[in-house]
PDB file of C-alpha atoms in Angstrom:
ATOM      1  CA  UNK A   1     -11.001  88.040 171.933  1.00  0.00           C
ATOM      2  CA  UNK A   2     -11.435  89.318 168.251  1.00  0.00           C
ATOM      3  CA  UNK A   3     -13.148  92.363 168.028  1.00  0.00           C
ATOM      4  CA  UNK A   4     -15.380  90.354 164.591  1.00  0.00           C
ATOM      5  CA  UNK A   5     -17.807  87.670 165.249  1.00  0.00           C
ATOM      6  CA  UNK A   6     -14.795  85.806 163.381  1.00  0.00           C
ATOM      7  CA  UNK A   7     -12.163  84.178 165.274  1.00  0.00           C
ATOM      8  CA  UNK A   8      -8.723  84.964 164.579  1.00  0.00           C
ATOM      9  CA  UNK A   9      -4.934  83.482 165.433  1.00  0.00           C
ATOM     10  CA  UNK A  10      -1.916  85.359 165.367  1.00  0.00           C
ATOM     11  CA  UNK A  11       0.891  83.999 163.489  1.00  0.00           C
ATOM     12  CA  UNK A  12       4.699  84.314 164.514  1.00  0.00           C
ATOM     13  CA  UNK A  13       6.976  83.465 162.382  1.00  0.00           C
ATOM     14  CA  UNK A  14      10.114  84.519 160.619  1.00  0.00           C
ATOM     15  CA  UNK A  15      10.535  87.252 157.651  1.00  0.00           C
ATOM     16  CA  UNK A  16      14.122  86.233 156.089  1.00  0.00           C
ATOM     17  CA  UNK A  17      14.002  85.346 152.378  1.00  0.00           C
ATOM     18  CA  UNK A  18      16.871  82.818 153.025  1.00  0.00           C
ATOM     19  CA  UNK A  19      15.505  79.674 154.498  1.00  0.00           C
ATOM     20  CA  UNK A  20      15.048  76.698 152.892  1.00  0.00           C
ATOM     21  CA  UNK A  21      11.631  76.414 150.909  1.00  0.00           C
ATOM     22  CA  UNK A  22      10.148  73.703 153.201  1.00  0.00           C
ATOM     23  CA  UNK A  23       9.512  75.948 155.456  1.00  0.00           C
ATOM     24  CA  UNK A  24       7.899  78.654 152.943  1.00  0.00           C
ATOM     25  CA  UNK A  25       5.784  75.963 151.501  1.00  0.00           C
ATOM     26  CA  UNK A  26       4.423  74.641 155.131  1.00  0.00           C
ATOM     27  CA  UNK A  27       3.595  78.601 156.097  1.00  0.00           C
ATOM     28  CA  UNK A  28       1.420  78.908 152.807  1.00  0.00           C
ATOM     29  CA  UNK A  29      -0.594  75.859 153.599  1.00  0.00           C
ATOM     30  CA  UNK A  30      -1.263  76.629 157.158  1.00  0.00           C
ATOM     31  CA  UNK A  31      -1.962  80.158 155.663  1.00  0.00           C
ATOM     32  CA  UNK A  32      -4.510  78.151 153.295  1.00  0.00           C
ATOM     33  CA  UNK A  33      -5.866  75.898 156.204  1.00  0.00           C
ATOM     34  CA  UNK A  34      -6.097  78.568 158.654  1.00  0.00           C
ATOM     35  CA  UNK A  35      -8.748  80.481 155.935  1.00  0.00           C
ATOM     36  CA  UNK A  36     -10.827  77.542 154.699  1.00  0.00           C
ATOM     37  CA  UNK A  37     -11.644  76.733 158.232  1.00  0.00           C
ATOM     38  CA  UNK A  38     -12.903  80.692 158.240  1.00  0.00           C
ATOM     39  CA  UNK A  39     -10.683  81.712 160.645  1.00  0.00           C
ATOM     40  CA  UNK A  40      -8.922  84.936 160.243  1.00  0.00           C
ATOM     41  CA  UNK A  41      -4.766  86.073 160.634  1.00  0.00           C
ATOM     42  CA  UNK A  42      -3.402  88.539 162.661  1.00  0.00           C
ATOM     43  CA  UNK A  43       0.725  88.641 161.852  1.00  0.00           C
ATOM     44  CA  UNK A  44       3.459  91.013 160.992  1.00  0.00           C
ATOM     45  CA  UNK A  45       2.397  92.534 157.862  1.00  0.00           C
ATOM     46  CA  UNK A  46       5.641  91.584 156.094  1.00  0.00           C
ATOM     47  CA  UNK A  47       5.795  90.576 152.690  1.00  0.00           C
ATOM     48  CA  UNK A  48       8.512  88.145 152.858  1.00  0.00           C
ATOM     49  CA  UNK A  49       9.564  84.920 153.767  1.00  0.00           C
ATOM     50  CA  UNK A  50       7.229  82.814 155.929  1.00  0.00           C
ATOM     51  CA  UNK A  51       5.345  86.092 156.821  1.00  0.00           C
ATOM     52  CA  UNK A  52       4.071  86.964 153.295  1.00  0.00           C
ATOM     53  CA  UNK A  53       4.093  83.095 152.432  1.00  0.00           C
ATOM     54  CA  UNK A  54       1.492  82.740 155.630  1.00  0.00           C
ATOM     55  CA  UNK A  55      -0.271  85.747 154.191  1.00  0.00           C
ATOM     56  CA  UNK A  56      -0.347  84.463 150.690  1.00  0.00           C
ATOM     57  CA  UNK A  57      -1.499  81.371 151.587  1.00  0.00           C
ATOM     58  CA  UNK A  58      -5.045  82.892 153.759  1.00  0.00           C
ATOM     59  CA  UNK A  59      -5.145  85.513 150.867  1.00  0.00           C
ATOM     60  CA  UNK A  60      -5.875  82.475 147.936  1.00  0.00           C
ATOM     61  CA  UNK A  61      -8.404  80.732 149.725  1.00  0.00           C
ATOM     62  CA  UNK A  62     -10.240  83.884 150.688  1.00  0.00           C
ATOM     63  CA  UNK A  63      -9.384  84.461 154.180  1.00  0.00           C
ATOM     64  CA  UNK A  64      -9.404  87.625 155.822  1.00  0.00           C
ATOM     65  CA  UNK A  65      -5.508  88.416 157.043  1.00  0.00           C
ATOM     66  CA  UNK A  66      -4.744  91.935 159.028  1.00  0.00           C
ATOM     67  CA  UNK A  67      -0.678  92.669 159.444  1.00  0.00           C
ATOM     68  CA  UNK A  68       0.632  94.772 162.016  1.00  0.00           C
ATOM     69  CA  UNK A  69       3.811  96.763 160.969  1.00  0.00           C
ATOM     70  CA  UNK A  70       6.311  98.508 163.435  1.00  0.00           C
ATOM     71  CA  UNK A  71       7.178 102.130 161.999  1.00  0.00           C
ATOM     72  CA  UNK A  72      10.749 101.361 163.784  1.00  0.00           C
ATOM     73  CA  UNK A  73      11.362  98.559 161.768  1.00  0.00           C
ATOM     74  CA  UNK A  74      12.018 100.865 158.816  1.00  0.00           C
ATOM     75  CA  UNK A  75      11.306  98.912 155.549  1.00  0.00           C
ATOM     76  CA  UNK A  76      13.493  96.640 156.660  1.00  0.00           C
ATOM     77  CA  UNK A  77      10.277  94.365 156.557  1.00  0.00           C
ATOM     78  CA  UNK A  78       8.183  95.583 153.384  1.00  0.00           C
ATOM     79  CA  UNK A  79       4.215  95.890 153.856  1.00  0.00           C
ATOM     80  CA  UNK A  80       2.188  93.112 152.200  1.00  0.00           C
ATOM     81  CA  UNK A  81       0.190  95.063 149.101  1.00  0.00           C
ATOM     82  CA  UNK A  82      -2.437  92.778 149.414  1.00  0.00           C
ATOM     83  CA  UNK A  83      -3.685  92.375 153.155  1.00  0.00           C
ATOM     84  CA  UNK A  84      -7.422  92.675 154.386  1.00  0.00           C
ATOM     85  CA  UNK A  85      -5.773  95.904 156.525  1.00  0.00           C
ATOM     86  CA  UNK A  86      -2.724  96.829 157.260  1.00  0.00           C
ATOM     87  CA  UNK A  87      -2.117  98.642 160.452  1.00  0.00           C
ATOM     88  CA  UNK A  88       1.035 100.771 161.079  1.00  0.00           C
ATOM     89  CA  UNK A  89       2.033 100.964 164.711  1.00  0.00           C
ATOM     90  CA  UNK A  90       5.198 102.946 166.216  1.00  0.00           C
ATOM     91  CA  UNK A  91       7.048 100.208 167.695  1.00  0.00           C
ATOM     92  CA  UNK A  92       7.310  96.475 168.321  1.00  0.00           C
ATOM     93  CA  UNK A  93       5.824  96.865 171.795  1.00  0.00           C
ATOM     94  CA  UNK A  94       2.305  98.255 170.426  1.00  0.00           C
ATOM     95  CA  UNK A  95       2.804  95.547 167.956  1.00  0.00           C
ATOM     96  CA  UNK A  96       2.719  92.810 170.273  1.00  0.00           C
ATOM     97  CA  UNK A  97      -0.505  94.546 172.211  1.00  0.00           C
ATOM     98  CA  UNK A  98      -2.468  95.043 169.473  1.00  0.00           C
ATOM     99  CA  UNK A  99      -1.995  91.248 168.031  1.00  0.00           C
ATOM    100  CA  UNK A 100      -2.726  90.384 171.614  1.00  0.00           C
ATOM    101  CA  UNK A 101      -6.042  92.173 171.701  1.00  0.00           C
ATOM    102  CA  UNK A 102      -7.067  91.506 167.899  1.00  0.00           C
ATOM    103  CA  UNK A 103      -6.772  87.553 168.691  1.00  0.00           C
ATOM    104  CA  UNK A 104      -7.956  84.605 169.970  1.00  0.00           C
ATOM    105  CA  UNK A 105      -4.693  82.388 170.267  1.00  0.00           C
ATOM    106  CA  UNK A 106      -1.162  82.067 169.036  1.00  0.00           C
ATOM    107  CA  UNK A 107       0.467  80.013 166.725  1.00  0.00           C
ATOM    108  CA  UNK A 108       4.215  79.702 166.074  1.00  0.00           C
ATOM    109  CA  UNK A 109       6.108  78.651 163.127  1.00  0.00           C
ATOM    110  CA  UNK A 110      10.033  78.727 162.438  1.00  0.00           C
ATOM    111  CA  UNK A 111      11.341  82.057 162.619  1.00  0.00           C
ATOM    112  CA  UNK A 112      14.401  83.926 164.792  1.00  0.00           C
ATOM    113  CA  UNK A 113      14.873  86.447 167.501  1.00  0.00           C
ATOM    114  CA  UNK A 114      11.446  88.490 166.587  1.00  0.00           C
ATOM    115  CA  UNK A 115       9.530  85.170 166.751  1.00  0.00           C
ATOM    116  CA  UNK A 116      11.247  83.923 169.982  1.00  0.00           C
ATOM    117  CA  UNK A 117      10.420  87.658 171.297  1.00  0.00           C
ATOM    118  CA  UNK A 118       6.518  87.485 170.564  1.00  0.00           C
ATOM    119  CA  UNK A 119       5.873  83.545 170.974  1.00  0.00           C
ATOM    120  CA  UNK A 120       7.798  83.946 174.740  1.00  0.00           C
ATOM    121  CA  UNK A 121       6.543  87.488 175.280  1.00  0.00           C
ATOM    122  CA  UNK A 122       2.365  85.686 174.591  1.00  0.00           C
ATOM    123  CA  UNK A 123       3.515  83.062 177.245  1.00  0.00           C
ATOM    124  CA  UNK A 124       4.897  85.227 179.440  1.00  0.00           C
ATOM    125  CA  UNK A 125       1.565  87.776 179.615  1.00  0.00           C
ATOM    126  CA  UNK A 126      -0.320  84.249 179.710  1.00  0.00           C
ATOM    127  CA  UNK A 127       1.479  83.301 182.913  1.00  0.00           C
ATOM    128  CA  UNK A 128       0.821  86.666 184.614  1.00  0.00           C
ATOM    129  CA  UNK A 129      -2.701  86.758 183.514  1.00  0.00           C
ATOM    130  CA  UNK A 130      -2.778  89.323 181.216  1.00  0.00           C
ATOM    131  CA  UNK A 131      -4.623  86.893 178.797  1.00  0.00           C
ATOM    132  CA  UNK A 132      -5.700  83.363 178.691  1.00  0.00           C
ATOM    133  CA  UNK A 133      -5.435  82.829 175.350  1.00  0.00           C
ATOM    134  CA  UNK A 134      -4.117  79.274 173.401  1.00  0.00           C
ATOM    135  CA  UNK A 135      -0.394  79.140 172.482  1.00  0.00           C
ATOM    136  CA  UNK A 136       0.879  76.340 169.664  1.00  0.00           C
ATOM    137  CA  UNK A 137       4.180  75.508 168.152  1.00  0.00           C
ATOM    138  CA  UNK A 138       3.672  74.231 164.564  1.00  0.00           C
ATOM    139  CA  UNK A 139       6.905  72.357 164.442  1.00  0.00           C
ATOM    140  CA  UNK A 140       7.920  71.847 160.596  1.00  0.00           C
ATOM    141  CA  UNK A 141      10.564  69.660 160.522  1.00  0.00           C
ATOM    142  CA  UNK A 142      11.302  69.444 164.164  1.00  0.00           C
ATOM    143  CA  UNK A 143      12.389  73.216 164.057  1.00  0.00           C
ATOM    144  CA  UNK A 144      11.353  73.877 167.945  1.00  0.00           C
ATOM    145  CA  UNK A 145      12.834  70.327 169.013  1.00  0.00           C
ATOM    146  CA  UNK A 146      16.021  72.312 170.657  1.00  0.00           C
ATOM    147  CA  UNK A 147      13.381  75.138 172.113  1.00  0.00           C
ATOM    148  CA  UNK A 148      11.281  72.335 173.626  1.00  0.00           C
ATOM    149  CA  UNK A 149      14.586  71.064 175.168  1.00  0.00           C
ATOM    150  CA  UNK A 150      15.325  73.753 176.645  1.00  0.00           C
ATOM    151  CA  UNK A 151      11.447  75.075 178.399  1.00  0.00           C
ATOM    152  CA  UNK A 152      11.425  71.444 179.772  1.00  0.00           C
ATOM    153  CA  UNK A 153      14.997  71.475 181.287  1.00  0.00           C
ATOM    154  CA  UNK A 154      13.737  74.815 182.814  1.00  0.00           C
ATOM    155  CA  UNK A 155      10.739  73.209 184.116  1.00  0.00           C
ATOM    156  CA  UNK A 156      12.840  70.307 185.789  1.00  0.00           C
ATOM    157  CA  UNK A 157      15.130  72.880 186.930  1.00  0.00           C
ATOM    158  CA  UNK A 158      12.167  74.824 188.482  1.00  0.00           C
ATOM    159  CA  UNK A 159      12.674  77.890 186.711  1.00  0.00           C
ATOM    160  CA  UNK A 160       9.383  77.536 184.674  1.00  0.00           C
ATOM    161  CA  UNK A 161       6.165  75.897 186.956  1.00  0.00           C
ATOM    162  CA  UNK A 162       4.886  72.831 185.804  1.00  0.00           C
ATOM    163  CA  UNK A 163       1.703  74.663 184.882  1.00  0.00           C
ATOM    164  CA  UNK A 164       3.162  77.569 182.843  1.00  0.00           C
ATOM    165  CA  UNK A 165       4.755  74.642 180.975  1.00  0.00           C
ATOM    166  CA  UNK A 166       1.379  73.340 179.832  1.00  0.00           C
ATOM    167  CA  UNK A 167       0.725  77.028 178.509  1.00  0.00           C
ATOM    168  CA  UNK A 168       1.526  75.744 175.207  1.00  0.00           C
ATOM    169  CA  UNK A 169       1.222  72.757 173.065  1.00  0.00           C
ATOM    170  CA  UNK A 170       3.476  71.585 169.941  1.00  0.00           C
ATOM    171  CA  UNK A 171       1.775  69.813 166.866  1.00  0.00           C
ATOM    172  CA  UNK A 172       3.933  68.404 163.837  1.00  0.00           C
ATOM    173  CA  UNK A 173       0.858  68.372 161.343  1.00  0.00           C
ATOM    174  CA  UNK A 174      -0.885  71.977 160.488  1.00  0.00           C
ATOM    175  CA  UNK A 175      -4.633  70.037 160.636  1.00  0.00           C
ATOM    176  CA  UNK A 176      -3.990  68.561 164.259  1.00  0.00           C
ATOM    177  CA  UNK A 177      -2.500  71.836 165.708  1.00  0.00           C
ATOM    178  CA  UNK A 178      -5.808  73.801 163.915  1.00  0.00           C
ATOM    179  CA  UNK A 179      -7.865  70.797 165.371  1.00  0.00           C
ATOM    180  CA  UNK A 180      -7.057  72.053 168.518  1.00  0.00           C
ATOM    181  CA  UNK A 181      -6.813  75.569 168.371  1.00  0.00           C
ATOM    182  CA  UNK A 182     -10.007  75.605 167.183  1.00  0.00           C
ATOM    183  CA  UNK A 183     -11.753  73.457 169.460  1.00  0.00           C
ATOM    184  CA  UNK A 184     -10.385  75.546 172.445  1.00  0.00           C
ATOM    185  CA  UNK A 185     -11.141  79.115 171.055  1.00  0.00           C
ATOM    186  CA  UNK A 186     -14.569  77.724 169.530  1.00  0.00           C
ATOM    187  CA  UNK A 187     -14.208  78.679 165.890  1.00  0.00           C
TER     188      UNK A 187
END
């Protein structure tokens, strides 16, 4: 759980500048929904792409948003100036523990390789109970539509139990998937 009497999701998604802008523009308003509902961010601490348009978007409406920023990364993914705090951590592994402990669920939007890593790496410590914490897709433009493909060929296949399956759920519209989150983690 959050260590505030403030809930708080963490937010994967991706840091490249060159995506198309539908994707930027959906980040910034569930950045903006996310902080009117008072619930606080836990992310990357990047100040690009969907990262700092996430962060952006919670900063304008007056949430609170807290990055976390691998030393090994090495600039490579710039600090956000503007963040409630931002924590420097050696490596992506204390990363991913100290979003885990700071939050009370996950959220995914469109991102690469790091975002795979974290969103499969929170469902992975979910199935071997080293949280029980919500997991959600936010799936702009069906951007996870191959991803959910593949998890439920894996479940038919028996390589993923029917119940890990269900460890996550995947919303098209940023209101329904915060509907939910909320309503789970009590916010």
């Amino acid at each position: 759980m959050s260590t505030s009497k403030n809930k708080r999701l963490c937010v994967f998604c991706g840091a490249s500048e060159h995506v198309p802008d539908k994707y930027r523009s959906a980040a910034r308003s569930f950045g903006e929904s996310v902080a009117r509902r008072g619930v606080g961010i836990v992310y990357g601490g990047c100040s690009t792409g969907l990262m700092g348009a996430v962060a952006d978007g919670a900063l304008a409406a007056g949430g609170e948003v807290i990055g976390v920023l691998p030393d090994v990364l090495g600039g490579r993914e710039p600090g956000h100036p503007r963040l409630t705090e931002l924590m420097r951590v050696p490596d992506m592994h204390t990363r991913k523990a100290l979003m885990t402990a700071l939050v009370d669920g996950f959220v995914a939007l469109p991102g690469g390789y790091g975002t795979l890593d974290e969103l499969f790496e929170a469902l992975t410590w979910r199935q071997i109970g080293t949280h029980a914490k919500p997991v959600a897709l936010l799936d702009v433009d069906d951007y996870f539509a191959p991803l959910i493909a593949f998890i439920d060929r894996a479940a038919r296949e028996g390589f993923v139990a029917e119940r890990a399956r269900n460890f996550f759920f995947l919303e098209h519209d940023a209101e329904r998937l915060l509907d939910e989150l909320t309503r789970i983690i009590g916010a």
